[in-house]
Coordinates of N, CA and C in Angstrom, one line a residue:
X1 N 12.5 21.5 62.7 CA 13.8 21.2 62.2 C 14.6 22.5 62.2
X2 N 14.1 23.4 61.9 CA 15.0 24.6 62.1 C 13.7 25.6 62.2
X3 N 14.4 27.3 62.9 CA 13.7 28.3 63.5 C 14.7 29.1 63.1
X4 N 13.9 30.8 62.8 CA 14.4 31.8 62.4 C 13.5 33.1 62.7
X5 N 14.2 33.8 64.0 CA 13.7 34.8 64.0 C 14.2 35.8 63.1
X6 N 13.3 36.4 61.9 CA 13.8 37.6 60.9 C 13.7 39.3 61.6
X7 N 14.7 40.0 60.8 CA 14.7 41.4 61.3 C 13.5 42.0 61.5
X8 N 12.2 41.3 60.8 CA 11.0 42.4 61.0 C 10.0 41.1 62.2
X9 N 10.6 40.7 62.9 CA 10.1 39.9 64.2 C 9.4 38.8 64.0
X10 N 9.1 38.4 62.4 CA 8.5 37.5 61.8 C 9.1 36.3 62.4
X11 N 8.4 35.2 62.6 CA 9.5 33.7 63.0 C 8.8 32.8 61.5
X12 N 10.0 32.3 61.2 CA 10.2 31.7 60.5 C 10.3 30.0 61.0
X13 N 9.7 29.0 60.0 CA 10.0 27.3 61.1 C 9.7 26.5 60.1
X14 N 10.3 25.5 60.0 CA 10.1 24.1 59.1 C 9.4 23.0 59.8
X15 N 8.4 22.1 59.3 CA 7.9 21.5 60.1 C 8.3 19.4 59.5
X16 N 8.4 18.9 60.5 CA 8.8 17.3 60.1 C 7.5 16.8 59.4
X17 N 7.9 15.6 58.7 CA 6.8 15.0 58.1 C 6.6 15.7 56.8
X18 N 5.2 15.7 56.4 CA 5.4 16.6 55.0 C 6.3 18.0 55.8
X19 N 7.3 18.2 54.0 CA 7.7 19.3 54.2 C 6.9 20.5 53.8
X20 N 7.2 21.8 55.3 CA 6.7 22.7 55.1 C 7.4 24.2 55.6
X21 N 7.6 24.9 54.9 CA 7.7 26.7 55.4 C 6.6 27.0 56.1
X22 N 6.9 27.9 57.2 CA 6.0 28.4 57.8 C 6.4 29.8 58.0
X23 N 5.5 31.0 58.0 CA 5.9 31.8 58.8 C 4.8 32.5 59.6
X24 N 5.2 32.8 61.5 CA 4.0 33.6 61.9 C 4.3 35.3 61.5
X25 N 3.4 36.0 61.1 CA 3.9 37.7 61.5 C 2.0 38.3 61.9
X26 N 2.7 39.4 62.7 CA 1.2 39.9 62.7 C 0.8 38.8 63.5
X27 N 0.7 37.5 64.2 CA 0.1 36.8 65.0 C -1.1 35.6 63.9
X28 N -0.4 36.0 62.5 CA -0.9 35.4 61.3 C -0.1 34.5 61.0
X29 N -1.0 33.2 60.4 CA 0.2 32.1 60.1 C 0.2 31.4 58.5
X30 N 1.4 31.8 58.2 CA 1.7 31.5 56.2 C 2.2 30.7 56.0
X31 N 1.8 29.7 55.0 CA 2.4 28.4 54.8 C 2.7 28.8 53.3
X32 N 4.1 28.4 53.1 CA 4.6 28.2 51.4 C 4.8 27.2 50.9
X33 N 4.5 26.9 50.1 CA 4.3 25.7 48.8 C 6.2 25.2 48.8
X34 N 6.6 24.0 49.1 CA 8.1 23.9 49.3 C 8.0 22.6 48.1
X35 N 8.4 22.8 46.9 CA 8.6 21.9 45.5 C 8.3 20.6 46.5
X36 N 7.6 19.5 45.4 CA 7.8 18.0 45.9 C 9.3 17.3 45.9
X37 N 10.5 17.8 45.3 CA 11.6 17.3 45.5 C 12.2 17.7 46.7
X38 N 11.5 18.3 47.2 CA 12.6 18.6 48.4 C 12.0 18.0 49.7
X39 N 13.7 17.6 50.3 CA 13.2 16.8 51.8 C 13.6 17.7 52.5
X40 N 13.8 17.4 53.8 CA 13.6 17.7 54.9 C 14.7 19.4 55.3
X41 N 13.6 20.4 55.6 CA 14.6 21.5 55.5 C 15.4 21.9 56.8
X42 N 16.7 21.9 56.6 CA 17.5 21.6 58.0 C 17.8 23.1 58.4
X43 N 18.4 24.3 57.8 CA 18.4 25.3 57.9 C 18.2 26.4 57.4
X44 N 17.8 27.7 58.1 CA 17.2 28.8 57.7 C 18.5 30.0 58.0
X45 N 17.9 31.2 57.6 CA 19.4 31.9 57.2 C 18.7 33.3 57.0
X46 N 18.7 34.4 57.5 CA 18.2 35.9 57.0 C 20.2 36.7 56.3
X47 N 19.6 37.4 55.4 CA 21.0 37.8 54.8 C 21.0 38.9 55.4
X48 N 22.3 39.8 54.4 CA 21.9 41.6 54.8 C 21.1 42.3 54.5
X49 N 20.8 41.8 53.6 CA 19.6 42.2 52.8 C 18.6 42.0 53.0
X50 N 17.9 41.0 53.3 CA 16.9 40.8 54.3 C 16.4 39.4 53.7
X51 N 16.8 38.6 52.7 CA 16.5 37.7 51.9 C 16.6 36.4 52.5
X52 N 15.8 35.6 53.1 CA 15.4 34.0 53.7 C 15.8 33.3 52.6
X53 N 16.9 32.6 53.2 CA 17.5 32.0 52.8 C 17.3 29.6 53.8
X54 N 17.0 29.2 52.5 CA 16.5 27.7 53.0 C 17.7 26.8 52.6
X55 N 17.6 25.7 53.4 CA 19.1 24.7 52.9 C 17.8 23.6 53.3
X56 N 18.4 22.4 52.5 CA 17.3 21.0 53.1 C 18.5 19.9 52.3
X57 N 17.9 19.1 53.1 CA 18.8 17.6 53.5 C 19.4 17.2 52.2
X58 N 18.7 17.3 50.8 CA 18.6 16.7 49.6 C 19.5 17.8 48.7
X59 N 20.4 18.9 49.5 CA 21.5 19.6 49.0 C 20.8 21.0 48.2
X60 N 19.8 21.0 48.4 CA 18.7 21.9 47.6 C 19.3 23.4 48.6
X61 N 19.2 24.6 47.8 CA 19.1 25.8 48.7 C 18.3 26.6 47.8
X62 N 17.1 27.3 48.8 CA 16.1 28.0 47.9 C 16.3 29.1 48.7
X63 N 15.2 30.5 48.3 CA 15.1 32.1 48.6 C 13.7 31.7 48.7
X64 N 13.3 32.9 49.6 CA 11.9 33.5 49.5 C 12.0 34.5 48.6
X65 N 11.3 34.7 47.7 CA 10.7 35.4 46.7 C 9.1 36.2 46.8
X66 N 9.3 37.1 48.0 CA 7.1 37.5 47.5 C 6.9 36.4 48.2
X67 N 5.5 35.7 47.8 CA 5.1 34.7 48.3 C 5.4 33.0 47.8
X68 N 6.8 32.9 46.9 CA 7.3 31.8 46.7 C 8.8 31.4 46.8
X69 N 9.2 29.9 47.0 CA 10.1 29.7 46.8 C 10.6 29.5 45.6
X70 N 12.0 30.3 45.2 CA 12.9 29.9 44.1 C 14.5 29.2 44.5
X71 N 14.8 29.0 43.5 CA 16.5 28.6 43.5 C 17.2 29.4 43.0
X72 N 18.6 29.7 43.8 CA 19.4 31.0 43.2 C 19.7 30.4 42.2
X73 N 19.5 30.9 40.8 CA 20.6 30.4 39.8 C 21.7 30.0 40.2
X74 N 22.9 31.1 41.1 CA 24.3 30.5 41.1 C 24.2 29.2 41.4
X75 N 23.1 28.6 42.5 CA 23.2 27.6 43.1 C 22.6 26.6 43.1
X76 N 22.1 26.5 41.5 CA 20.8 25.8 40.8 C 21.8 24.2 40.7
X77 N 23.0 24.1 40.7 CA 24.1 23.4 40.5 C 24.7 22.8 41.7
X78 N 25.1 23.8 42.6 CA 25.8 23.6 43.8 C 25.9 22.1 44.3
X79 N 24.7 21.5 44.8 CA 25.0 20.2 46.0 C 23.9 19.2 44.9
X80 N 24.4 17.9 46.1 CA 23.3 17.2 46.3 C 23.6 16.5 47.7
X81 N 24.8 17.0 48.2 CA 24.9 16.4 50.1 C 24.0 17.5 51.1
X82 N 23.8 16.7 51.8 CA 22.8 17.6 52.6 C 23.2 18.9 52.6
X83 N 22.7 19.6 53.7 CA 22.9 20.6 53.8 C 22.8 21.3 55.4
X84 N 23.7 21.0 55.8 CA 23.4 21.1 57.3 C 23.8 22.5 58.2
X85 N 24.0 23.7 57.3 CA 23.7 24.9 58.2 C 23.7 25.9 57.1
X86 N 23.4 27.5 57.6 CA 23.6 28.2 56.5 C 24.4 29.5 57.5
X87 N 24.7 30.6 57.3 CA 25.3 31.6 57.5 C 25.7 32.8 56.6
X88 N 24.7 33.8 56.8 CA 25.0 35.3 56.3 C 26.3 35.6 57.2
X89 N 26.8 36.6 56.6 CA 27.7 37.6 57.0 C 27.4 39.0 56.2
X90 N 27.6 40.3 57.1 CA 27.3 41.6 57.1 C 27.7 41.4 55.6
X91 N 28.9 41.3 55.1 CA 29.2 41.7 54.0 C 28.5 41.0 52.6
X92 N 27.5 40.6 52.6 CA 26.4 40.3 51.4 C 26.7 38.6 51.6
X93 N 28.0 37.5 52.2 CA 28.2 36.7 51.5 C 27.1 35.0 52.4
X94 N 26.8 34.3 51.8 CA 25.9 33.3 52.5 C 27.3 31.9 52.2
X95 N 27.3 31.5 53.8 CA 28.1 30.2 53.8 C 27.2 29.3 54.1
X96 N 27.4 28.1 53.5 CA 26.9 27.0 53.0 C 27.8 25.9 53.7
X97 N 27.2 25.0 54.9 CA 28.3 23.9 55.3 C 27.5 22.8 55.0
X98 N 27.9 21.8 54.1 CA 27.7 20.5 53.8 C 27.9 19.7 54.8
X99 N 27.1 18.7 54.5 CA 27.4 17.4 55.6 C 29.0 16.8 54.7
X100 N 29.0 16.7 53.9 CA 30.9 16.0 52.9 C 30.8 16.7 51.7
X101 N 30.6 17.9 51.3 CA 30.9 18.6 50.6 C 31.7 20.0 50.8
X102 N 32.4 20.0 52.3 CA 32.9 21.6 52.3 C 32.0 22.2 52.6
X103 N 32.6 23.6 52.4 CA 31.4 24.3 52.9 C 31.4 25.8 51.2
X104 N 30.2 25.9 51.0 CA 29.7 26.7 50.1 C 29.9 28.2 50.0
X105 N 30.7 28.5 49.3 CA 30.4 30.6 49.4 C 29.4 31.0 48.4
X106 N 28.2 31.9 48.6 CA 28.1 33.0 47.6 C 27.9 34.1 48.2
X107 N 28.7 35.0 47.0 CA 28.9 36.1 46.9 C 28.9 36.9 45.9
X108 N 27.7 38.3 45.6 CA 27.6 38.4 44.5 C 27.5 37.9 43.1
X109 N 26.4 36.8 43.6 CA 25.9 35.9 42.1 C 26.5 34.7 42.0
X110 N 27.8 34.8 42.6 CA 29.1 34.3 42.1 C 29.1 33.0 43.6
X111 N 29.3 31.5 43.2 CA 29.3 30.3 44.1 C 30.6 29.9 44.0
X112 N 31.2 29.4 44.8 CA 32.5 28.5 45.1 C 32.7 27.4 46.2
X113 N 33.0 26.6 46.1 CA 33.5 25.5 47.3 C 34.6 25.6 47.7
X114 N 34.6 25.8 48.9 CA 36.0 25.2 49.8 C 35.9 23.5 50.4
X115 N 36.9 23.2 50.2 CA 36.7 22.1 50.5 C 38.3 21.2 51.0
X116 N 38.8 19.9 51.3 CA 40.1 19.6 51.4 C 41.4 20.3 50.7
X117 N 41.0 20.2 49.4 CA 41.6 20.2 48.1 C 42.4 21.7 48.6
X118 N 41.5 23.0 49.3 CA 41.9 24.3 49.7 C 42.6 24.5 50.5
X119 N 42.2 23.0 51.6 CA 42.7 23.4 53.0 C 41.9 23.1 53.8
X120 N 40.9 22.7 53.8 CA 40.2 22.6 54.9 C 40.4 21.3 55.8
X121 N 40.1 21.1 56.7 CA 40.7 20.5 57.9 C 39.6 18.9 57.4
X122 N 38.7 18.8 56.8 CA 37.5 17.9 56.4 C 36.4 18.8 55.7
X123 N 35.5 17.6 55.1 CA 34.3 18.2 54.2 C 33.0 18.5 54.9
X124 N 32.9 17.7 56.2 CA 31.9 17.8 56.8 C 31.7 19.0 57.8
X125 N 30.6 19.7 57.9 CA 30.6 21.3 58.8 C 29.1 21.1 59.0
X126 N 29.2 21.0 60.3 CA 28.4 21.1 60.9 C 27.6 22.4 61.7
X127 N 28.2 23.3 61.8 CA 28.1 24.7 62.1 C 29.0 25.7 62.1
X128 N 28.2 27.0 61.1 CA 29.2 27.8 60.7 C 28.9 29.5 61.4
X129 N 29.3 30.0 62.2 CA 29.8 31.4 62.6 C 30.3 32.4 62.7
X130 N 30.5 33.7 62.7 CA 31.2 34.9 62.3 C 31.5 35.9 63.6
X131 N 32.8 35.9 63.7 CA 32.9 37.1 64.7 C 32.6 38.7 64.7
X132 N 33.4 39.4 65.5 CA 33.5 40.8 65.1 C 34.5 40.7 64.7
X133 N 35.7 40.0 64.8 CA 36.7 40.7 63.9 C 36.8 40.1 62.2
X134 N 35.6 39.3 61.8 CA 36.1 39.6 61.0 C 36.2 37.8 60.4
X135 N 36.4 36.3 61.6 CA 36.4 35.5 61.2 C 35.9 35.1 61.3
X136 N 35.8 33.8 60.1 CA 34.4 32.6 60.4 C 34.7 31.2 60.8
X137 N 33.8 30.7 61.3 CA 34.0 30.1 62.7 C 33.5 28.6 61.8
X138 N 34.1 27.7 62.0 CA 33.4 26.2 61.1 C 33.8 24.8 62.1
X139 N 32.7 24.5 62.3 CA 32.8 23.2 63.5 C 32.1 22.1 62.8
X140 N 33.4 20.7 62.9 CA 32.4 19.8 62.2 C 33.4 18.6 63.1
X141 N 33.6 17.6 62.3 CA 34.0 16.3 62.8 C 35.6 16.4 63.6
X142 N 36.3 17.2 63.1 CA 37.8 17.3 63.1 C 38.3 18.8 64.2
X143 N 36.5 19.0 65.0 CA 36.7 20.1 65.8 C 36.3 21.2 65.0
X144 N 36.8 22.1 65.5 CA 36.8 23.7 65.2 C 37.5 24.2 64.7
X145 N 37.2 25.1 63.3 CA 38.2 25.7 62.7 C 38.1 27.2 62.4
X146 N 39.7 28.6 62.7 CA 38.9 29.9 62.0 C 39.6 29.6 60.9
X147 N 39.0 30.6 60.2 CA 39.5 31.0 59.0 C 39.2 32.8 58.9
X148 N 40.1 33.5 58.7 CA 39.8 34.6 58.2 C 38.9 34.7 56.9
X149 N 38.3 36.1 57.1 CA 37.2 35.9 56.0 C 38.4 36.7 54.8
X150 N 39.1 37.5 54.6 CA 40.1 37.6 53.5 C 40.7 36.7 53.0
X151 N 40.9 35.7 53.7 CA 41.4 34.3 53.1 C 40.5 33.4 52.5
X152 N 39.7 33.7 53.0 CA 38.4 33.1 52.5 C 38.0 33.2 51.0
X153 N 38.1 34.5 50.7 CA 38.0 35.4 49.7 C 39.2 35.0 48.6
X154 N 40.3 34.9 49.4 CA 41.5 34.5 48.7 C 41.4 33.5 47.6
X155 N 40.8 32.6 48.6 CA 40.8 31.0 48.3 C 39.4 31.3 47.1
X156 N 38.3 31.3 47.1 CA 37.0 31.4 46.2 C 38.0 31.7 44.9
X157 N 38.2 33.2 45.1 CA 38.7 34.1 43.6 C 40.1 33.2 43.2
X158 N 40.4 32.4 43.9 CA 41.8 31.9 43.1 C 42.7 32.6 43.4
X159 N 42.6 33.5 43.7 CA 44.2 34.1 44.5 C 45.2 33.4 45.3
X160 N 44.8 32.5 46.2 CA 45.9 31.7 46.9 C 45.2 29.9 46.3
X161 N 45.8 29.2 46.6 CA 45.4 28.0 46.3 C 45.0 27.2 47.6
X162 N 45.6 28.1 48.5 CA 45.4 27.5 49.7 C 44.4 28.2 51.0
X163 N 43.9 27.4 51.6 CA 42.9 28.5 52.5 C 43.4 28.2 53.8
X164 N 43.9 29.0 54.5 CA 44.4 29.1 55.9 C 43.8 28.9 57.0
X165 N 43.7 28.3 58.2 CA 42.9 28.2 58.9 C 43.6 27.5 60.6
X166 N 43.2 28.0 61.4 CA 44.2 27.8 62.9 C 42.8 26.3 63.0
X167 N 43.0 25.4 63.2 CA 42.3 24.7 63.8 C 42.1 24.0 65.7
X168 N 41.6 23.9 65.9 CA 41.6 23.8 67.8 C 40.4 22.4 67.6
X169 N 41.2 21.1 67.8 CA 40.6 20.0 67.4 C 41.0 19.6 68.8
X170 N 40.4 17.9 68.5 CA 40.4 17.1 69.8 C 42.1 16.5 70.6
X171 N 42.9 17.1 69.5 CA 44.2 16.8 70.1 C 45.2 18.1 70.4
X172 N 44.5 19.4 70.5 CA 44.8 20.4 70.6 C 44.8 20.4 72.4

């Protein structure tokens, strides 16, 4: 279901059926204990920091810790819609795109939703990406949308009420 090559060459993989973490390194292969509440894990995510980051179907998002899985506090709360991609950015922040929930920021401990209410084009994101200059990239039902990441920022901290975004959809 999902694949992650990490910065130290390790591969990272979820496997169908019972749910499982896997990782090969060293040509060695580690299996982690993934709670019995959680289903099926759809994506993986390395931050800047180097922190494996998991999203699964049942809105759950856990960390690797050492040799276990935890839940960030900020985001002990966050979902219960799927969870259908994840996305670091250089700058510390992990996006979160929900199947109809928006899509997820954290940043420094600190969680927020973007969602219609901000501006977004729909709830559903299907895949989320980052350029060099600077924007993030969110593809879901209603096409493709950017968003600068200062607007982004805007919108989370309450500074604008609205989140900006050029969209390039199917009637574009």
């Amino acid at each position: 279901r999902a694949v992650l090559v990490a910065t130290d060459g390790s591969v990272w993989f979820t496997t169908n059926g019972a749910v499982s973490l896997c990782r090969i390194r060293d040509g060695r292969l580690q299996t982690y204990v993934v709670p019995d509440a959680v289903r099926n894990i759809r994506a993986l995510v390395q931050d800047a920091a180097g922190v494996i980051w998991i999203g699964s179907s049942d809105g759950r998002i856990l960390k690797v810790a050492g040799d276990v899985l935890v839940t960030e506090p900020a985001l002990a709360r966050a979902g219960s819609t799927s969870v259908r991609c994840l996305h670091a950015t250089p700058d510390g922040s992990l996006w979160i795109g929900y199947a109809e929930r928006g899509v997820g920021l954290l940043k420094d401990g600190r969680y927020a939703r973007l969602t219609v209410e901000q501006g977004r084009v729909d709830d559903s994101i299907w895949q989320i990406a980052s350029d060099s200059t600077g924007a993030i990239w969110l593809a879901g039902p209603q096409g493709l949308s950017k968003v600068e990441l200062a607007d982004a920022a805007s919108a989370v901290e309450r500074r604008s009420p609205i989140l900006r975004s050029i969209l390039y959809g199917y009637e574009q």
